[in-house]
CSV table of N, CA, C and O in Angstrom, one decimal:
chain,number,residue,atom,x,y,z
V,1,UNK,N,-26.5,-9.6,-8.3
V,1,UNK,CA,-26.4,-9.9,-6.9
V,1,UNK,C,-24.8,-9.1,-6.7
V,1,UNK,O,-24.2,-8.8,-8.1
V,2,UNK,N,-25.1,-8.5,-5.7
V,2,UNK,CA,-23.8,-7.8,-5.2
V,2,UNK,C,-23.0,-8.0,-3.9
V,2,UNK,O,-23.8,-9.2,-3.0
V,3,UNK,N,-21.9,-7.9,-3.6
V,3,UNK,CA,-21.5,-8.0,-2.3
V,3,UNK,C,-21.1,-6.5,-2.0
V,3,UNK,O,-20.8,-5.5,-2.1
V,4,UNK,N,-21.3,-6.3,-0.3
V,4,UNK,CA,-21.0,-5.3,0.1
V,4,UNK,C,-20.3,-5.3,1.5
V,4,UNK,O,-20.2,-6.1,2.1
V,5,UNK,N,-19.3,-4.4,0.9
V,5,UNK,CA,-18.2,-4.2,2.7
V,5,UNK,C,-18.4,-2.9,3.2
V,5,UNK,O,-18.5,-1.9,2.5
V,6,UNK,N,-18.5,-3.2,4.4
V,6,UNK,CA,-18.8,-2.1,5.2
V,6,UNK,C,-17.4,-1.9,6.3
V,6,UNK,O,-17.4,-2.7,6.9
V,7,UNK,N,-17.2,-1.0,6.5
V,7,UNK,CA,-16.2,0.0,7.6
V,7,UNK,C,-17.0,0.0,8.6
V,7,UNK,O,-17.7,1.2,8.5
V,8,UNK,N,-16.8,-0.7,9.7
V,8,UNK,CA,-17.9,-0.5,10.8
V,8,UNK,C,-16.9,0.4,12.1
V,8,UNK,O,-15.7,0.6,12.1
V,9,UNK,N,-17.7,1.6,12.4
V,9,UNK,CA,-16.8,2.7,13.4
V,9,UNK,C,-18.0,2.9,14.2
V,9,UNK,O,-18.6,1.7,14.7
V,10,UNK,N,-18.6,4.3,14.4
V,10,UNK,CA,-19.1,4.4,15.6
V,10,UNK,C,-20.8,4.4,15.4
V,10,UNK,O,-21.4,4.5,16.1
V,11,UNK,N,-21.1,4.7,13.8
V,11,UNK,CA,-22.3,4.7,13.7
V,11,UNK,C,-23.2,3.6,13.1
V,11,UNK,O,-23.2,3.3,12.0
V,12,UNK,N,-23.4,2.7,14.1
V,12,UNK,CA,-24.0,1.1,14.0
V,12,UNK,C,-25.2,1.8,13.0
V,12,UNK,O,-25.8,0.8,12.2
V,13,UNK,N,-26.0,2.6,13.3
V,13,UNK,CA,-27.4,2.9,12.5
V,13,UNK,C,-27.6,3.1,10.9
V,13,UNK,O,-28.0,2.4,10.0
V,14,UNK,N,-26.3,3.8,10.6
V,14,UNK,CA,-26.1,3.8,9.4
V,14,UNK,C,-25.5,2.8,8.3
V,14,UNK,O,-26.2,2.6,7.2
V,15,UNK,N,-25.0,1.9,9.4
V,15,UNK,CA,-24.4,0.5,8.3
V,15,UNK,C,-26.0,-0.2,8.2
V,15,UNK,O,-26.2,-0.5,7.4
V,16,UNK,N,-26.7,-0.4,9.5
V,16,UNK,CA,-28.1,-1.2,9.2
V,16,UNK,C,-29.0,-0.2,7.7
V,16,UNK,O,-29.1,-1.2,7.0
V,17,UNK,N,-29.2,0.9,8.1
V,17,UNK,CA,-29.5,1.2,6.9
V,17,UNK,C,-29.4,1.2,5.8
V,17,UNK,O,-29.8,1.0,4.6
V,18,UNK,N,-27.7,1.0,5.4
V,18,UNK,CA,-27.3,1.1,4.0
V,18,UNK,C,-27.6,-0.3,3.6
V,18,UNK,O,-28.0,-0.3,2.5
V,19,UNK,N,-27.4,-1.2,4.5
V,19,UNK,CA,-27.2,-2.8,4.0
V,19,UNK,C,-28.6,-3.2,3.5
V,19,UNK,O,-28.9,-3.6,3.0
V,20,UNK,N,-29.4,-2.9,4.6
V,20,UNK,CA,-31.2,-2.6,4.2
V,20,UNK,C,-31.5,-1.9,2.9
V,20,UNK,O,-32.5,-2.7,2.2
V,21,UNK,N,-31.2,-0.9,2.6
V,21,UNK,CA,-31.6,0.3,1.5
V,21,UNK,C,-31.0,-1.1,0.2
V,21,UNK,O,-31.9,-1.4,-0.8
V,22,UNK,N,-29.6,-1.4,0.5
V,22,UNK,CA,-29.4,-2.4,-1.0
V,22,UNK,C,-29.9,-3.8,-1.1
V,22,UNK,O,-29.9,-4.3,-2.3
V,23,UNK,N,-30.3,-4.3,0.3
V,23,UNK,CA,-31.0,-5.5,-0.1
V,23,UNK,C,-32.5,-5.3,-0.2
V,23,UNK,O,-32.8,-6.3,-0.8
V,24,UNK,N,-33.0,-4.1,-0.2
V,24,UNK,CA,-34.0,-4.2,-1.2
V,24,UNK,C,-34.1,-3.7,-2.7
V,24,UNK,O,-34.6,-4.3,-3.5
V,25,UNK,N,-32.4,-3.5,-2.8
V,25,UNK,CA,-32.4,-3.3,-4.4
V,25,UNK,C,-31.9,-4.1,-5.0
V,25,UNK,O,-32.1,-4.4,-6.1
V,26,UNK,N,-31.2,-5.1,-4.7
V,26,UNK,CA,-30.2,-6.1,-4.7
V,26,UNK,C,-30.3,-7.2,-4.3
V,26,UNK,O,-30.5,-7.3,-3.0
V,27,UNK,N,-29.8,-8.4,-4.6
V,27,UNK,CA,-29.9,-9.4,-3.6
V,27,UNK,C,-28.0,-9.6,-3.3
V,27,UNK,O,-27.2,-9.7,-4.5
V,28,UNK,N,-27.9,-9.6,-2.3
V,28,UNK,CA,-26.7,-9.6,-1.7
V,28,UNK,C,-26.4,-10.9,-1.4
V,28,UNK,O,-26.9,-11.5,-0.6
V,29,UNK,N,-25.2,-11.0,-2.2
V,29,UNK,CA,-24.6,-12.5,-1.8
V,29,UNK,C,-23.6,-12.7,-0.9
V,29,UNK,O,-23.4,-13.7,0.0
V,30,UNK,N,-23.2,-11.5,-0.5
V,30,UNK,CA,-22.1,-11.7,0.6
V,30,UNK,C,-21.7,-10.4,1.4
V,30,UNK,O,-21.6,-9.1,0.6
V,31,UNK,N,-21.4,-10.0,2.5
V,31,UNK,CA,-21.3,-9.1,3.3
V,31,UNK,C,-20.2,-9.2,4.1
V,31,UNK,O,-19.9,-10.2,5.1
V,32,UNK,N,-19.5,-8.0,4.0
V,32,UNK,CA,-18.0,-8.2,4.8
V,32,UNK,C,-18.5,-6.8,5.7
V,32,UNK,O,-18.5,-5.6,5.5
V,33,UNK,N,-18.0,-7.2,7.1
V,33,UNK,CA,-17.8,-5.8,8.0
V,33,UNK,C,-16.2,-5.9,8.4
V,33,UNK,O,-15.9,-6.7,9.2
V,34,UNK,N,-16.0,-4.8,8.0
V,34,UNK,CA,-14.2,-4.7,8.4
V,34,UNK,C,-14.2,-3.6,9.7
V,34,UNK,O,-15.1,-2.4,9.6
V,35,UNK,N,-14.0,-3.9,10.5
V,35,UNK,CA,-13.8,-3.0,12.0
V,35,UNK,C,-12.4,-2.9,12.4
V,35,UNK,O,-11.3,-3.7,12.1
V,36,UNK,N,-12.6,-1.9,13.2
V,36,UNK,CA,-11.4,-1.6,14.0
V,36,UNK,C,-10.5,-2.0,14.7
V,36,UNK,O,-11.2,-2.0,16.2
V,37,UNK,N,-9.2,-2.2,15.1
V,37,UNK,CA,-8.7,-3.6,16.0
V,37,UNK,C,-7.8,-2.7,16.9
V,37,UNK,O,-7.5,-3.6,18.0
V,38,UNK,N,-7.8,-1.3,17.0
V,38,UNK,CA,-6.7,-0.9,17.5
V,38,UNK,C,-7.6,-0.6,18.8
V,38,UNK,O,-8.7,-0.7,19.5
V,39,UNK,N,-6.6,-0.7,19.8
V,39,UNK,CA,-6.8,-1.1,21.5
V,39,UNK,C,-7.2,0.7,22.1
V,39,UNK,O,-6.5,0.9,23.0
V,40,UNK,N,-7.8,1.3,21.6
V,40,UNK,CA,-8.4,2.7,21.7
V,40,UNK,C,-10.1,3.1,21.6
V,40,UNK,O,-11.1,1.8,21.2
V,41,UNK,N,-10.6,4.1,22.1
V,41,UNK,CA,-12.2,4.4,21.9
V,41,UNK,C,-12.7,4.4,21.1
V,41,UNK,O,-14.0,3.4,20.9
V,42,UNK,N,-12.1,4.4,19.7
V,42,UNK,CA,-12.9,4.0,18.8
V,42,UNK,C,-12.5,2.5,18.0
V,42,UNK,O,-13.6,2.2,17.6
V,43,UNK,N,-11.6,1.7,18.6
V,43,UNK,CA,-11.4,0.6,18.4
V,43,UNK,C,-12.7,-0.2,19.0
V,43,UNK,O,-13.1,-1.1,18.8
V,44,UNK,N,-12.6,0.1,20.6
V,44,UNK,CA,-13.3,-0.6,21.4
V,44,UNK,C,-15.0,-0.5,20.8
V,44,UNK,O,-15.6,-1.3,20.9
V,45,UNK,N,-15.6,0.9,20.2
V,45,UNK,CA,-16.9,0.9,20.0
V,45,UNK,C,-16.8,0.2,18.5
V,45,UNK,O,-18.3,-0.4,18.2
V,46,UNK,N,-16.1,0.1,17.9
V,46,UNK,CA,-16.2,-0.2,16.4
V,46,UNK,C,-16.3,-2.1,16.7
V,46,UNK,O,-17.2,-2.3,16.3
V,47,UNK,N,-15.5,-2.6,17.5
V,47,UNK,CA,-15.8,-3.7,18.3
V,47,UNK,C,-16.9,-4.3,18.7
V,47,UNK,O,-17.5,-5.3,17.8
V,48,UNK,N,-17.6,-3.5,19.3
V,48,UNK,CA,-19.0,-3.5,19.7
V,48,UNK,C,-20.2,-3.6,18.9
V,48,UNK,O,-20.8,-4.2,18.8
V,49,UNK,N,-19.7,-2.6,18.0
V,49,UNK,CA,-20.3,-2.4,16.7
V,49,UNK,C,-21.3,-3.5,15.7
V,49,UNK,O,-21.7,-4.0,15.7
V,50,UNK,N,-19.7,-4.2,15.8
V,50,UNK,CA,-19.6,-5.7,14.7
V,50,UNK,C,-20.4,-6.8,15.5
V,50,UNK,O,-20.9,-7.3,14.8
V,51,UNK,N,-20.2,-6.9,16.7
V,51,UNK,CA,-20.6,-7.7,17.1
V,51,UNK,C,-22.5,-7.8,17.2
V,51,UNK,O,-23.0,-9.0,16.7
V,52,UNK,N,-22.9,-6.2,17.5
V,52,UNK,CA,-24.4,-6.4,17.3
V,52,UNK,C,-24.7,-6.4,15.8
V,52,UNK,O,-25.6,-7.0,15.3
V,53,UNK,N,-23.7,-6.0,14.8
V,53,UNK,CA,-24.3,-6.2,13.4
V,53,UNK,C,-24.1,-7.5,13.3
V,53,UNK,O,-25.4,-7.8,12.1
V,54,UNK,N,-23.4,-8.2,13.6
V,54,UNK,CA,-23.4,-9.9,13.1
V,54,UNK,C,-24.9,-10.2,13.4
V,54,UNK,O,-25.7,-10.8,12.8
V,55,UNK,N,-25.3,-9.9,14.4
V,55,UNK,CA,-26.4,-10.5,15.2
V,55,UNK,C,-27.6,-10.1,14.3
V,55,UNK,O,-28.5,-10.7,14.2
V,56,UNK,N,-27.7,-9.0,14.1
V,56,UNK,CA,-28.7,-7.9,13.2
V,56,UNK,C,-28.8,-8.6,11.9
V,56,UNK,O,-29.9,-8.7,11.1
V,57,UNK,N,-27.5,-8.9,11.2
V,57,UNK,CA,-27.8,-9.3,10.0
V,57,UNK,C,-27.6,-11.0,9.6
V,57,UNK,O,-27.8,-11.5,8.7
V,58,UNK,N,-27.2,-11.9,10.3
V,58,UNK,CA,-27.0,-12.9,10.1
V,58,UNK,C,-28.4,-13.8,9.9
V,58,UNK,O,-28.4,-14.8,8.8
V,59,UNK,N,-29.6,-13.6,10.4
V,59,UNK,CA,-30.7,-13.9,9.7
V,59,UNK,C,-31.1,-14.1,8.4
V,59,UNK,O,-31.5,-14.8,7.8
V,60,UNK,N,-30.9,-13.0,7.5
V,60,UNK,CA,-31.0,-12.8,6.5
V,60,UNK,C,-30.1,-12.8,5.5
V,60,UNK,O,-30.1,-12.9,4.4
V,61,UNK,N,-28.5,-12.6,6.0
V,61,UNK,CA,-27.4,-12.8,5.2
V,61,UNK,C,-26.7,-13.4,5.6
V,61,UNK,O,-25.4,-13.6,5.3
V,62,UNK,N,-27.1,-14.7,5.8
V,62,UNK,CA,-26.2,-15.6,6.4
V,62,UNK,C,-25.3,-15.0,7.1
V,62,UNK,O,-25.4,-14.2,7.8
V,63,UNK,N,-24.3,-15.6,7.7
V,63,UNK,CA,-22.9,-14.9,8.9
V,63,UNK,C,-22.4,-14.0,8.1
V,63,UNK,O,-21.6,-14.6,7.3
V,64,UNK,N,-22.4,-12.6,8.5
V,64,UNK,CA,-21.4,-11.7,7.9
V,64,UNK,C,-19.9,-12.1,8.2
V,64,UNK,O,-19.6,-12.5,8.8
V,65,UNK,N,-18.8,-11.7,7.0
V,65,UNK,CA,-17.7,-12.1,7.3
V,65,UNK,C,-17.2,-11.0,8.2
V,65,UNK,O,-17.2,-9.7,7.8
V,66,UNK,N,-16.3,-11.1,9.4
V,66,UNK,CA,-16.0,-10.2,9.9
V,66,UNK,C,-14.2,-10.0,9.7
V,66,UNK,O,-13.9,-11.3,10.1
V,67,UNK,N,-13.8,-9.1,9.3
V,67,UNK,CA,-12.4,-9.2,9.7
V,67,UNK,C,-12.0,-7.7,10.6
V,67,UNK,O,-12.0,-6.4,9.8
V,68,UNK,N,-10.8,-7.7,10.8
V,68,UNK,CA,-10.2,-6.9,12.1
V,68,UNK,C,-9.3,-5.9,10.7
V,68,UNK,O,-8.5,-6.4,10.1
V,69,UNK,N,-8.9,-4.2,10.8
V,69,UNK,CA,-8.0,-4.0,10.4
V,69,UNK,C,-7.9,-2.8,11.0
V,69,UNK,O,-8.2,-2.4,12.3
V,70,UNK,N,-6.7,-1.8,10.6
V,70,UNK,CA,-6.5,-0.7,11.3
V,70,UNK,C,-6.9,0.2,10.3
V,70,UNK,O,-6.2,0.5,9.3
V,71,UNK,N,-8.2,1.1,10.5
V,71,UNK,CA,-8.5,2.2,9.3
V,71,UNK,C,-7.9,2.9,9.1
V,71,UNK,O,-7.6,4.2,8.6
V,72,UNK,N,-6.5,3.6,10.1
V,72,UNK,CA,-5.9,4.5,10.2
V,72,UNK,C,-4.4,4.0,9.2
V,72,UNK,O,-3.4,4.9,9.0
V,73,UNK,N,-4.5,3.0,8.9
V,73,UNK,CA,-3.2,2.5,8.1
V,73,UNK,C,-3.6,2.2,6.8
V,73,UNK,O,-4.1,1.0,6.6
V,74,UNK,N,-3.2,2.9,5.7
V,74,UNK,CA,-3.7,2.6,4.9
V,74,UNK,C,-3.3,1.3,3.9
V,74,UNK,O,-3.8,1.0,3.0
V,75,UNK,N,-1.9,0.9,4.3
V,75,UNK,CA,-1.4,-0.1,3.6
V,75,UNK,C,-2.0,-1.6,4.4
V,75,UNK,O,-2.8,-2.6,3.4
V,76,UNK,N,-2.4,-1.4,5.4
V,76,UNK,CA,-3.5,-2.5,6.0
V,76,UNK,C,-4.5,-2.6,5.0
V,76,UNK,O,-5.0,-3.7,5.0
V,77,UNK,N,-5.4,-1.8,4.9
V,77,UNK,CA,-6.7,-1.4,5.0
V,77,UNK,C,-6.3,-2.3,3.4
V,77,UNK,O,-7.2,-2.9,2.9
V,78,UNK,N,-5.6,-1.3,2.4
V,78,UNK,CA,-5.2,-2.0,1.1
V,78,UNK,C,-5.5,-3.3,1.0
V,78,UNK,O,-5.9,-3.9,0.3
V,79,UNK,N,-4.3,-3.9,1.8
V,79,UNK,CA,-3.9,-5.4,1.8
V,79,UNK,C,-5.2,-6.2,2.3
V,79,UNK,O,-5.0,-7.2,1.8
V,80,UNK,N,-6.2,-5.9,3.0
V,80,UNK,CA,-7.6,-6.3,3.4
V,80,UNK,C,-8.3,-6.3,1.9
V,80,UNK,O,-9.0,-7.2,1.7
V,81,UNK,N,-8.6,-4.8,1.5
V,81,UNK,CA,-9.7,-5.0,0.7
V,81,UNK,C,-8.9,-5.5,-0.8
V,81,UNK,O,-10.2,-6.0,-1.5
V,82,UNK,N,-8.0,-5.1,-1.3
V,82,UNK,CA,-7.7,-5.7,-2.5
V,82,UNK,C,-7.8,-7.0,-2.9
V,82,UNK,O,-8.6,-7.5,-3.6
V,83,UNK,N,-7.4,-8.1,-2.2
V,83,UNK,CA,-7.6,-9.3,-2.2
V,83,UNK,C,-9.3,-9.9,-2.3
V,83,UNK,O,-9.9,-10.3,-2.8
V,84,UNK,N,-10.0,-8.8,-1.8
V,84,UNK,CA,-11.4,-9.8,-1.3
V,84,UNK,C,-12.5,-9.3,-2.3
V,84,UNK,O,-13.0,-9.6,-3.4
V,85,UNK,N,-11.4,-7.5,-3.1
V,85,UNK,CA,-12.3,-7.3,-4.5
V,85,UNK,C,-11.5,-8.0,-5.6
V,85,UNK,O,-12.4,-8.2,-6.5
V,86,UNK,N,-10.6,-8.8,-5.5
V,86,UNK,CA,-10.4,-9.3,-6.7
V,86,UNK,C,-10.9,-10.4,-6.7
V,86,UNK,O,-12.1,-11.0,-7.9
V,87,UNK,N,-11.4,-11.1,-5.8
V,87,UNK,CA,-12.5,-12.3,-5.7
V,87,UNK,C,-13.7,-12.4,-5.8
V,87,UNK,O,-14.1,-13.0,-6.9
V,88,UNK,N,-14.0,-11.3,-5.3
V,88,UNK,CA,-15.7,-10.9,-5.7
V,88,UNK,C,-16.0,-10.7,-7.3
V,88,UNK,O,-16.9,-11.0,-7.6
V,89,UNK,N,-14.8,-9.2,-8.0
V,89,UNK,CA,-15.1,-9.0,-9.1
V,89,UNK,C,-14.6,-10.0,-10.1
V,89,UNK,O,-15.5,-10.2,-10.8
V,90,UNK,N,-13.3,-10.6,-10.0
V,90,UNK,CA,-12.5,-11.5,-10.7
V,90,UNK,C,-13.3,-12.3,-10.9
V,90,UNK,O,-13.6,-12.8,-12.3
V,91,UNK,N,-13.5,-13.4,-9.8
V,91,UNK,CA,-13.6,-15.1,-9.7
V,91,UNK,C,-15.1,-15.0,-10.0
V,91,UNK,O,-15.7,-15.7,-10.4
V,92,UNK,N,-15.8,-14.2,-8.6
V,92,UNK,CA,-17.3,-14.5,-8.5
V,92,UNK,C,-18.4,-13.8,-9.4
V,92,UNK,O,-19.2,-14.1,-9.2
V,93,UNK,N,-17.7,-12.5,-9.9
V,93,UNK,CA,-18.4,-11.6,-11.1
V,93,UNK,C,-19.4,-11.1,-10.6
V,93,UNK,O,-20.5,-10.8,-10.9
V,94,UNK,N,-19.1,-10.7,-8.9
V,94,UNK,CA,-19.7,-9.9,-8.2
V,94,UNK,C,-19.7,-8.3,-8.3
V,94,UNK,O,-18.9,-8.0,-8.5
V,95,UNK,N,-21.1,-7.4,-8.4
V,95,UNK,CA,-20.8,-6.1,-8.4
V,95,UNK,C,-20.2,-5.6,-6.4
V,95,UNK,O,-20.9,-6.6,-6.0
V,96,UNK,N,-19.2,-5.1,-6.1
V,96,UNK,CA,-18.9,-5.0,-4.7
V,96,UNK,C,-19.5,-3.5,-4.5
V,96,UNK,O,-18.9,-2.0,-5.3
V,97,UNK,N,-20.0,-3.3,-3.6
V,97,UNK,CA,-20.5,-1.7,-2.9
V,97,UNK,C,-19.8,-1.9,-1.6
V,97,UNK,O,-19.7,-2.5,-0.5
V,98,UNK,N,-18.7,-0.5,-1.5
V,98,UNK,CA,-18.1,-0.3,-0.3
V,98,UNK,C,-18.6,1.0,0.4
V,98,UNK,O,-18.8,2.1,-0.3
V,99,UNK,N,-19.4,0.7,1.8
V,99,UNK,CA,-19.7,1.8,2.7
V,99,UNK,C,-18.9,2.2,3.6
V,99,UNK,O,-18.7,1.3,4.5
V,100,UNK,N,-18.4,3.4,3.5
V,100,UNK,CA,-17.6,3.9,4.1
V,100,UNK,C,-18.1,4.8,5.4
V,100,UNK,O,-17.6,5.8,5.9
V,101,UNK,N,-19.2,5.3,4.9
V,101,UNK,CA,-19.9,6.0,6.1
V,101,UNK,C,-19.8,6.1,7.4
V,101,UNK,O,-20.0,7.0,8.3
V,102,UNK,N,-19.2,4.8,8.1
V,102,UNK,CA,-19.3,5.1,9.5
V,102,UNK,C,-17.9,4.9,9.7
V,102,UNK,O,-17.6,4.3,10.6
V,103,UNK,N,-16.6,5.0,9.0
V,103,UNK,CA,-15.4,4.2,9.0
V,103,UNK,C,-15.2,5.5,10.5
V,103,UNK,O,-15.6,6.9,10.5
V,104,UNK,N,-14.1,4.8,11.1
V,104,UNK,CA,-13.6,5.1,12.3
V,104,UNK,C,-12.5,6.6,11.9
V,104,UNK,O,-11.9,6.7,11.1
V,105,UNK,N,-12.8,7.6,12.5
V,105,UNK,CA,-12.1,9.0,12.2
V,105,UNK,C,-10.4,8.5,11.9
V,105,UNK,O,-10.0,7.8,13.0
């Protein structure tokens, strides 16, 4: 059983491919989509992509957890990732895979 955390940026297809790959290898128990909430061109693309990803993943992986963040602010990202990692690893005893291949620049 694994949990997957994806940083949603410009490349929609990479996230689809990555989750589909791990879904064939492992039972995905939880899926988190962290998206850029900034009001700039990168944020707008990330926000549009997260909506499409929720539609794509919902039938197979329940409704993914969507979480807004500022990927250019290390403290913000850390404060979001750390509690999720603690919960998934320490409390729920799941392996966590973090996919940052589509992260906003």
